[in-house]
Amino acid sequence: MNNAVDDVVIVGGGLAGTLTALELSRRCAEASITVLTASSLDVCASMMAQGGMAVPRVDRADDAEVHVADTIAAGNGHCDVDVVRSIIGDAPRLVHVLETGGVRFDRDVHGAPSYACEGGHQCARVLRASDATGAHVMQTLHAELRRQRNVRIREHCRCMSVRVRPNHVLLSCMNVHDGDHIMLTARSVVLAMGGSGQLYAHTSNPPTAMGDALRIAEELGLPLRDLEWMQFHPTAFATSTCSGTAPLITEAIRGAGAWLRNTAGERFMPRYDARAELATRDVVVAAMREEMEREATDRVWLDCRHLDRQHLVAHFPTFIENCRALGLDPTVDLIPVRPVAHYQCGGIAASIDGSTSLARISAIGECARTGMHGSNRLASNSLLEAGVMAMRCAERLAADIAHPTMIA
Ligand SMILES: Cc1cc2nc3c(=O)[nH]c(=O)nc-3n(C[C@H](O)[C@H](O)[C@H](O)COP(=O)(O)OP(=O)(O)OC[C@H]3O[C@@H](n4cnc5c(N)ncnc54)[C@H](O)[C@@H]3O)c2cc1C
């Protein structure tokens, strides 16, 4: 492998960056690829995803179109319909790629996919691996990544700026441990740097979601779109010790029947929306904020007391464990929750294959904006988008490597 000039440097080792590296490596065994991560490889939003990945159900022929309709409704009409249709259309291929790579989504007793229901979806269509989907997917993919002979992984290496030269790209990076400066050179760079939740006081995001991609893109003159549409997730634990990153409570708990109550004990969501607790996130968060303001408090309450204990223990072990750590039993206690900054719907303007207005720079995953999510992302659509973008970006980069004059 040529260490002086990489064919591709991928900034980010979440689902978007990791799957791009794996798919590119599979297609071009000779390509030299470097993956950079600002922290250790396992610190990323992809690892924290609990709910799962939304995909059209295999047992309903019309479900791809219903999934498209649900995505557009959640995005309040601001989605790019062709993008939505194209990404959802590629979901079966993504599932195949992930399963071929060793990912095992939950199945029912008959061996059929076991889908969960989340807010804004007209039916259960979220593939999951218990309530720790991201951890299972990423541990599987990261293990595979570490086996690739043509992929070099540089952890704790924070990219600070990117400069495009006529025949290559320079990356100026910092060793996070000792502050040392590291320069890297690549023929092509993929920004797969995740979101910007750490810019907010309360967030579900990991410490790596610093918004660096936005700064780097702005310096490069890449257009940024829809940054005003930051999505807040309705249910993170609201305990007095919570500041910075708060543990999230998966939406699938409300899909399984949990209710939201105000401090007076009223189940308030039916007053705001016919879908009640399964309305889209923007609607649930707005209702929560109104209740919190009226009651002059910083939280509302998640009520799981009417749910079956066995079901909770079997399907939501992460939730049960987080409750236990806070001295709470969800079958007895109300759980204090509040909205937190969760997902950056906007970002670097990019096509589904990650191409941007600069030939040597791609942007994929949460830091990119394709038009998939409109003003409000449908639950569990981001792993889907990140995965499809990664597959398509790898295909395009493989073609560029095979025909280098295309980006000369
Ligand atoms: C708690 C939580 C639960 C979620 N649950 C779901 C869910 O159930 N379903 C769903 O679809 N979505 C979910 N999401 C959203 C989803 O996880 C993310 O949108 C998606 O994983 C983003 O993937 P990514 O690869 O773009 O970014 P990430 O997975 O965040 O990876 C970003 C990478 O970029 C690196 N990086 C950042 N800045 C730099 C820098 N300057 N230099 C070098 N490296 C850098 C990081 O180290 C990291 O490796 C959840 C998010 C959170 C936070």
Coordinates of C-alpha atoms and ligand atoms in Angstrom, one line a residue:
M1 CA 0.0 0.0 0.0
N2 CA 1.3 3.5 -0.9
N3 CA 1.3 5.5 2.4
A4 CA 2.4 8.7 0.8
V5 CA -0.7 9.4 -1.3
D6 CA -3.9 7.4 -0.6
D7 CA -6.4 6.8 -3.3
V8 CA -9.1 7.7 -0.8
V9 CA -9.1 9.1 2.7
I10 CA -12.5 8.6 4.4
V11 CA -13.0 11.0 7.3
G12 CA -15.3 9.1 9.7
G13 CA -15.8 5.6 10.8
G14 CA -19.6 5.4 11.4
L15 CA -21.9 3.5 9.2
A16 CA -21.4 5.8 6.3
G17 CA -17.6 5.8 6.4
T18 CA -17.1 2.2 7.4
L19 CA -19.4 0.8 4.7
T20 CA -17.8 3.0 2.0
A21 CA -14.4 1.6 3.0
L22 CA -15.6 -2.0 3.0
E23 CA -17.4 -1.7 -0.3
L24 CA -14.6 0.1 -2.0
S25 CA -12.1 -2.4 -0.6
R26 CA -14.2 -5.3 -2.0
R27 CA -14.4 -3.7 -5.4
C28 CA -10.7 -2.4 -5.6
A29 CA -8.4 -4.7 -3.6
E30 CA -5.4 -2.6 -4.7
A31 CA -6.8 0.8 -3.7
S32 CA -5.1 2.4 -0.7
I33 CA -7.7 3.6 1.8
T34 CA -7.4 5.5 5.1
V35 CA -10.2 5.9 7.6
L36 CA -9.8 8.7 10.1
T37 CA -11.8 8.9 13.4
A38 CA -11.8 11.8 15.8
S39 CA -12.1 9.4 18.8
S40 CA -11.8 5.6 18.9
L41 CA -13.5 3.7 16.1
D42 CA -16.4 2.7 18.4
V43 CA -17.4 6.3 19.3
C44 CA -20.0 7.4 16.7
A45 CA -23.7 7.9 16.4
S46 CA -24.1 4.8 14.3
M47 CA -22.9 2.7 17.3
M48 CA -25.6 4.3 19.5
A49 CA -28.6 3.7 17.2
Q50 CA -31.1 1.7 19.2
G51 CA -34.4 1.6 17.2
G52 CA -33.0 0.2 13.9
M53 CA -33.2 0.7 10.2
A54 CA -36.5 1.5 8.4
V55 CA -37.0 -0.7 5.2
P56 CA -40.0 -1.6 3.1
R57 CA -41.6 -4.8 4.5
V58 CA -40.8 -7.9 2.4
D59 CA -44.4 -9.3 2.9
R60 CA -46.2 -6.2 1.4
A61 CA -45.7 -5.5 -2.3
D62 CA -46.9 -1.8 -1.9
D63 CA -44.8 -1.0 1.2
A64 CA -42.0 0.8 -0.6
E65 CA -44.6 3.4 -1.8
V66 CA -46.1 3.6 1.7
H67 CA -42.6 4.1 3.1
V68 CA -42.0 6.9 0.6
A69 CA -45.3 8.5 1.5
D70 CA -44.6 8.3 5.3
T71 CA -41.1 9.8 4.7
I72 CA -42.5 12.8 2.7
A73 CA -45.3 13.3 5.3
A74 CA -42.8 13.4 8.1
G75 CA -40.6 15.8 6.2
N76 CA -43.6 18.2 5.9
G77 CA -43.4 18.2 2.1
H78 CA -39.8 19.5 2.0
C79 CA -38.3 16.2 0.8
D80 CA -36.9 15.6 -2.6
V81 CA -39.3 12.9 -3.8
D82 CA -36.9 11.3 -6.4
V83 CA -34.2 11.0 -3.7
V84 CA -36.6 9.4 -1.2
R85 CA -37.9 6.9 -3.8
S86 CA -34.3 6.0 -4.9
I87 CA -32.9 5.5 -1.4
I88 CA -35.9 3.5 -0.3
G89 CA -35.8 1.5 -3.5
D90 CA -32.2 0.5 -2.7
A91 CA -33.1 -0.7 0.9
P92 CA -33.3 -4.4 -0.1
R93 CA -29.8 -4.3 -1.6
L94 CA -28.4 -2.6 1.6
V95 CA -30.0 -5.3 3.8
H96 CA -28.4 -7.9 1.6
V97 CA -25.0 -6.3 1.8
L98 CA -25.2 -6.0 5.6
E99 CA -26.4 -9.5 6.0
T100 CA -23.8 -10.9 3.7
G101 CA -21.3 -9.0 5.9
G102 CA -22.5 -10.9 9.0
V103 CA -25.2 -8.6 10.4
R104 CA -28.2 -10.5 11.9
F105 CA -31.4 -8.6 12.2
D106 CA -34.1 -10.0 14.6
R107 CA -36.4 -12.6 13.1
D108 CA -39.7 -14.1 14.4
V109 CA -40.2 -17.8 15.2
H110 CA -40.9 -18.6 11.5
G111 CA -37.6 -17.0 10.4
A112 CA -39.3 -13.9 8.9
P113 CA -38.0 -10.4 9.6
S114 CA -39.3 -9.1 12.9
Y115 CA -40.2 -5.4 12.4
A116 CA -40.7 -2.7 15.1
C117 CA -43.1 0.2 14.8
E118 CA -41.9 3.8 15.3
G119 CA -43.5 7.3 15.1
G120 CA -44.8 8.4 11.7
H121 CA -44.7 4.9 10.2
Q122 CA -48.1 3.5 9.1
C123 CA -46.9 0.0 9.9
A124 CA -44.1 -1.8 11.6
R125 CA -41.1 -1.7 9.2
V126 CA -38.0 -1.1 11.3
L127 CA -35.4 -3.9 11.2
R128 CA -33.6 -4.1 14.5
A129 CA -31.2 -6.2 16.5
S130 CA -32.8 -6.0 20.0
D131 CA -32.7 -2.4 21.1
A132 CA -28.9 -2.1 20.3
T133 CA -29.1 -2.3 16.5
G134 CA -26.3 0.2 15.9
A135 CA -23.9 -1.6 18.3
H136 CA -24.5 -4.9 16.6
V137 CA -24.2 -3.5 13.0
M138 CA -21.1 -1.5 13.8
Q139 CA -19.2 -4.1 15.8
T140 CA -19.8 -6.5 12.9
L141 CA -18.6 -4.0 10.2
H142 CA -15.7 -2.7 12.3
A143 CA -14.4 -6.2 12.8
E144 CA -14.5 -6.7 9.0
L145 CA -12.9 -3.3 8.5
R146 CA -9.9 -4.2 10.7
R147 CA -9.4 -7.3 8.5
Q148 CA -9.0 -5.3 5.3
R149 CA -5.3 -5.3 4.2
N150 CA -5.6 -2.2 2.1
V151 CA -7.4 -0.1 4.7
R152 CA -5.4 1.8 7.3
I153 CA -7.4 3.0 10.4
R154 CA -6.2 6.1 12.2
E155 CA -8.1 6.7 15.4
H156 CA -8.0 9.8 17.5
C157 CA -6.9 11.8 14.4
R158 CA -9.1 14.8 14.1
C159 CA -9.3 16.4 10.6
M160 CA -9.1 20.2 11.0
S161 CA -9.1 21.4 7.4
V162 CA -9.1 20.1 3.8
R163 CA -7.5 21.9 0.8
V164 CA -8.1 20.9 -2.8
R165 CA -5.1 21.1 -5.1
P166 CA -5.2 20.4 -8.9
N167 CA -4.2 16.7 -8.6
H168 CA -4.8 15.8 -5.0
V169 CA -6.3 16.8 -1.7
L170 CA -4.4 17.8 1.5
L171 CA -5.9 17.0 4.9
S172 CA -4.5 18.8 8.0
C173 CA -5.2 16.7 11.1
M174 CA -4.4 16.7 14.8
N175 CA -3.5 13.8 17.0
V176 CA -6.1 14.2 19.7
H177 CA -3.8 12.8 22.4
D178 CA -0.7 15.0 22.0
G179 CA -1.8 17.8 19.7
D180 CA 0.7 16.7 17.0
H181 CA 0.0 17.9 13.5
I182 CA -0.5 15.3 10.8
M183 CA -0.7 16.0 7.1
L184 CA -2.3 13.4 4.8
T185 CA -2.6 13.5 1.0
A186 CA -5.3 11.7 -1.0
R187 CA -6.6 11.6 -4.6
S188 CA -10.1 11.7 -3.2
V189 CA -11.7 12.5 0.2
V190 CA -15.0 11.3 1.6
L191 CA -16.5 13.4 4.4
A192 CA -18.5 11.0 6.6
M193 CA -18.3 13.0 9.8
G194 CA -21.8 12.7 11.3
G195 CA -23.8 15.4 12.8
S196 CA -23.5 18.5 15.1
G197 CA -25.5 17.7 18.2
Q198 CA -22.7 18.6 20.5
L199 CA -23.4 22.3 19.7
Y200 CA -26.5 22.0 21.9
A201 CA -26.7 21.9 25.7
H202 CA -28.8 18.7 25.7
T203 CA -28.2 16.1 23.0
S204 CA -28.3 12.4 22.3
N205 CA -25.2 12.7 20.1
P206 CA -21.7 11.3 20.9
P207 CA -18.8 13.7 21.6
T208 CA -17.6 13.3 18.0
A209 CA -20.7 15.1 16.6
M210 CA -18.9 18.5 16.8
G211 CA -20.1 19.8 13.4
D212 CA -16.5 19.8 12.0
A213 CA -17.8 18.8 8.6
L214 CA -19.8 22.0 8.3
R215 CA -16.8 24.2 9.0
I216 CA -14.6 22.2 6.6
A217 CA -17.2 22.4 3.9
E218 CA -17.7 26.1 4.3
E219 CA -14.0 26.7 4.0
L220 CA -14.0 24.6 0.8
G221 CA -16.9 26.7 -0.6
L222 CA -19.3 23.7 -0.6
P223 CA -22.9 24.7 -0.3
L224 CA -24.7 23.9 3.0
R225 CA -28.4 23.4 2.9
D226 CA -31.3 23.2 5.4
L227 CA -29.2 23.7 8.5
E228 CA -32.2 25.3 10.3
W229 CA -33.8 21.8 10.4
M230 CA -32.2 20.3 13.5
Q231 CA -34.3 17.4 14.7
F232 CA -35.0 17.0 18.4
H233 CA -35.8 13.5 19.8
P234 CA -38.7 13.5 22.2
T235 CA -37.4 11.0 24.8
A236 CA -34.0 11.2 26.5
F237 CA -33.7 10.5 30.2
A238 CA -34.2 13.8 32.1
T239 CA -32.5 13.2 35.4
S240 CA -30.8 15.9 37.5
T241 CA -27.4 14.5 36.6
C242 CA -28.0 14.7 32.9
S243 CA -25.9 17.3 31.0
G244 CA -24.3 17.0 27.6
T245 CA -25.0 13.6 26.1
A246 CA -28.2 12.1 27.6
P247 CA -29.1 8.4 27.2
L248 CA -31.9 8.1 24.6
I249 CA -35.0 6.1 25.0
T250 CA -35.9 4.4 21.7
E251 CA -39.0 5.5 19.9
A252 CA -39.9 1.8 19.6
I253 CA -41.0 1.9 23.3
R254 CA -43.8 4.3 22.3
G255 CA -44.3 1.9 19.3
A256 CA -44.8 -0.8 21.9
G257 CA -47.5 1.3 23.7
A258 CA -45.8 3.6 26.2
W259 CA -47.6 6.9 26.9
L260 CA -46.4 10.4 27.7
R261 CA -47.9 12.2 30.7
N262 CA -47.5 15.7 32.0
T263 CA -46.6 16.4 35.6
A264 CA -50.4 16.6 36.5
G265 CA -50.6 13.0 35.3
E266 CA -52.6 13.6 32.1
R267 CA -51.8 11.6 29.0
F268 CA -51.6 14.7 26.8
M269 CA -50.6 13.6 23.3
P270 CA -54.2 12.6 22.1
R271 CA -55.1 16.3 22.6
Y272 CA -52.5 17.3 20.1
D273 CA -52.6 14.7 17.3
A274 CA -54.8 11.7 16.4
R275 CA -51.6 9.6 16.2
A276 CA -50.9 10.5 19.9
E277 CA -47.5 9.2 21.0
L278 CA -46.8 7.9 17.5
A279 CA -47.0 11.3 15.8
T280 CA -43.8 12.4 14.0
R281 CA -41.0 13.7 16.2
D282 CA -41.5 17.4 15.5
V283 CA -45.2 17.1 16.5
V284 CA -44.4 15.2 19.8
V285 CA -41.6 17.6 20.7
A286 CA -43.7 20.7 20.1
A287 CA -46.5 19.2 22.3
M288 CA -43.9 18.3 25.1
R289 CA -42.5 21.8 25.0
E290 CA -45.9 23.3 25.3
E291 CA -46.8 21.1 28.3
M292 CA -43.4 21.8 29.9
E293 CA -43.8 25.6 29.5
R294 CA -47.3 25.5 30.9
E295 CA -46.3 23.5 33.9
A296 CA -43.0 25.5 34.3
T297 CA -40.9 22.3 34.3
D298 CA -38.1 20.8 32.3
R299 CA -39.6 17.3 31.8
V300 CA -42.6 15.2 31.1
W301 CA -43.0 11.5 32.0
L302 CA -42.9 8.3 30.0
D303 CA -45.4 5.8 31.3
C304 CA -44.7 2.1 30.7
R305 CA -46.5 0.8 33.8
H306 CA -49.3 -0.8 31.7
L307 CA -46.8 -2.7 29.5
D308 CA -45.9 -6.4 29.9
R309 CA -42.7 -6.7 32.0
Q310 CA -41.6 -9.8 30.1
H311 CA -42.0 -8.0 26.8
L312 CA -40.0 -5.0 28.0
V313 CA -37.2 -7.2 29.4
A314 CA -37.0 -9.3 26.2
H315 CA -37.2 -6.4 23.7
F316 CA -35.7 -3.4 25.4
P317 CA -32.7 -4.6 27.5
T318 CA -30.8 -1.3 26.9
F319 CA -33.7 0.7 28.2
I320 CA -34.2 -1.6 31.3
E321 CA -30.5 -1.4 32.0
N322 CA -30.4 2.5 31.8
C323 CA -33.5 2.7 34.0
R324 CA -31.8 0.4 36.6
A325 CA -28.7 2.5 36.6
L326 CA -30.9 5.5 37.6
G327 CA -32.7 3.5 40.3
L328 CA -35.9 3.3 38.2
D329 CA -38.2 0.4 37.4
P330 CA -40.3 1.2 34.3
T331 CA -43.1 -1.2 35.4
V332 CA -43.5 0.7 38.6
D333 CA -42.1 4.2 38.1
L334 CA -42.8 7.0 35.6
I335 CA -39.6 7.8 33.7
P336 CA -38.6 11.5 33.4
V337 CA -37.9 12.5 29.8
R338 CA -37.2 15.6 27.8
P339 CA -36.4 16.4 24.1
V340 CA -32.7 16.6 23.0
A341 CA -30.9 17.7 19.9
H342 CA -30.7 14.5 17.8
Y343 CA -30.3 14.7 14.1
Q344 CA -29.0 17.3 11.6
C345 CA -31.5 17.1 8.7
G346 CA -29.4 19.6 6.7
G347 CA -25.8 19.5 5.8
I348 CA -23.4 19.5 2.8
A349 CA -25.3 19.5 -0.5
A350 CA -24.7 16.1 -2.0
S351 CA -26.1 13.6 -4.4
I352 CA -27.1 10.1 -3.3
D353 CA -23.7 8.8 -4.4
G354 CA -22.0 11.5 -2.2
S355 CA -20.8 13.6 -5.1
T356 CA -20.6 17.3 -4.3
S357 CA -19.7 20.4 -6.3
L358 CA -16.0 19.5 -6.0
A359 CA -14.9 16.5 -8.0
R360 CA -12.4 15.2 -5.4
I361 CA -14.7 15.7 -2.3
S362 CA -17.6 13.5 -1.4
A363 CA -20.0 13.9 1.5
I364 CA -22.2 11.1 2.9
G365 CA -24.3 10.1 5.9
E366 CA -25.5 12.6 8.4
C367 CA -23.1 15.4 7.4
A368 CA -24.6 15.4 3.9
R369 CA -27.9 16.7 2.8
T370 CA -29.5 14.8 -0.1
G371 CA -33.1 16.0 0.4
M372 CA -34.2 12.7 1.9
H373 CA -35.5 14.1 5.2
G374 CA -37.1 17.4 4.4
S375 CA -37.6 19.4 7.6
N376 CA -38.1 16.4 9.9
R377 CA -36.5 12.9 9.5
L378 CA -38.8 9.9 9.7
A379 CA -37.6 7.6 12.5
S380 CA -34.9 5.1 11.6
N381 CA -34.5 6.5 8.1
S382 CA -30.9 7.8 8.7
L383 CA -29.1 4.4 8.9
L384 CA -30.9 3.6 5.7
E385 CA -29.7 6.8 4.0
A386 CA -26.2 6.5 5.3
G387 CA -25.9 2.9 4.2
V388 CA -27.3 3.5 0.7
M389 CA -25.1 6.5 0.2
A390 CA -22.1 4.5 1.3
M391 CA -22.8 1.7 -1.3
R392 CA -23.3 4.2 -4.1
C393 CA -20.3 6.3 -3.1
A394 CA -18.1 3.2 -3.1
E395 CA -19.3 2.3 -6.6
R396 CA -18.6 5.8 -8.0
L397 CA -15.1 5.9 -6.3
A398 CA -14.3 2.4 -7.7
A399 CA -15.1 3.6 -11.2
D400 CA -13.0 6.8 -10.7
I401 CA -10.0 4.6 -9.6
A402 CA -10.5 2.4 -12.6
H403 CA -10.7 5.4 -14.9
P404 CA -8.6 8.1 -13.1
T405 CA -8.9 10.7 -15.9
M406 CA -12.6 11.1 -14.9
I407 CA -11.6 13.3 -12.0
A408 CA -8.3 14.7 -13.3
Ligands
LIG1 C1 -28.5 7.9 20.5 C2 -28.8 7.8 19.0 C3 -29.7 6.9 18.5 C4 -30.0 6.8 17.2 N1 -30.9 5.9 16.8 C5 -31.1 5.7 15.4 C6 -31.9 4.6 14.9 O1 -32.4 3.8 15.7 N2 -32.1 4.5 13.6 C7 -31.6 5.4 12.7 O2 -31.8 5.3 11.5 N3 -30.8 6.5 13.1 C8 -30.6 6.6 14.5 N4 -29.8 7.6 14.9 C9 -29.1 8.5 13.9 C10 -28.0 7.7 13.3 O3 -27.3 6.9 14.2 C11 -27.0 8.6 12.6 O4 -27.6 9.6 11.8 C12 -26.1 7.8 11.7 O5 -25.5 6.8 12.4 C13 -25.0 8.7 11.1 O6 -24.0 7.9 10.6 P1 -22.6 8.6 10.1 O7 -21.7 7.5 9.6 O8 -23.0 9.7 9.1 O9 -22.0 9.4 11.4 P2 -21.4 8.8 12.7 O10 -21.9 7.4 13.0 O11 -21.7 9.8 13.8 O12 -19.9 8.7 12.5 C14 -19.2 10.0 12.4 C15 -17.7 9.7 12.3 O13 -17.0 10.8 12.0 C16 -15.9 11.0 12.8 N5 -15.5 12.4 12.9 C17 -16.3 13.5 13.2 N6 -15.5 14.6 13.1 C18 -14.3 14.2 12.7 C19 -13.1 14.9 12.5 N7 -13.0 16.3 12.6 N8 -12.0 14.2 12.1 C20 -12.0 12.9 12.0 N9 -13.1 12.1 12.2 C21 -14.2 12.8 12.6 C22 -16.3 10.4 14.1 O14 -15.2 10.0 14.9 C23 -17.1 9.2 13.6 O15 -16.2 8.1 13.4 C24 -29.4 7.7 16.3 C25 -28.5 8.7 16.7 C26 -28.2 8.7 18.1 C27 -27.2 9.7 18.5

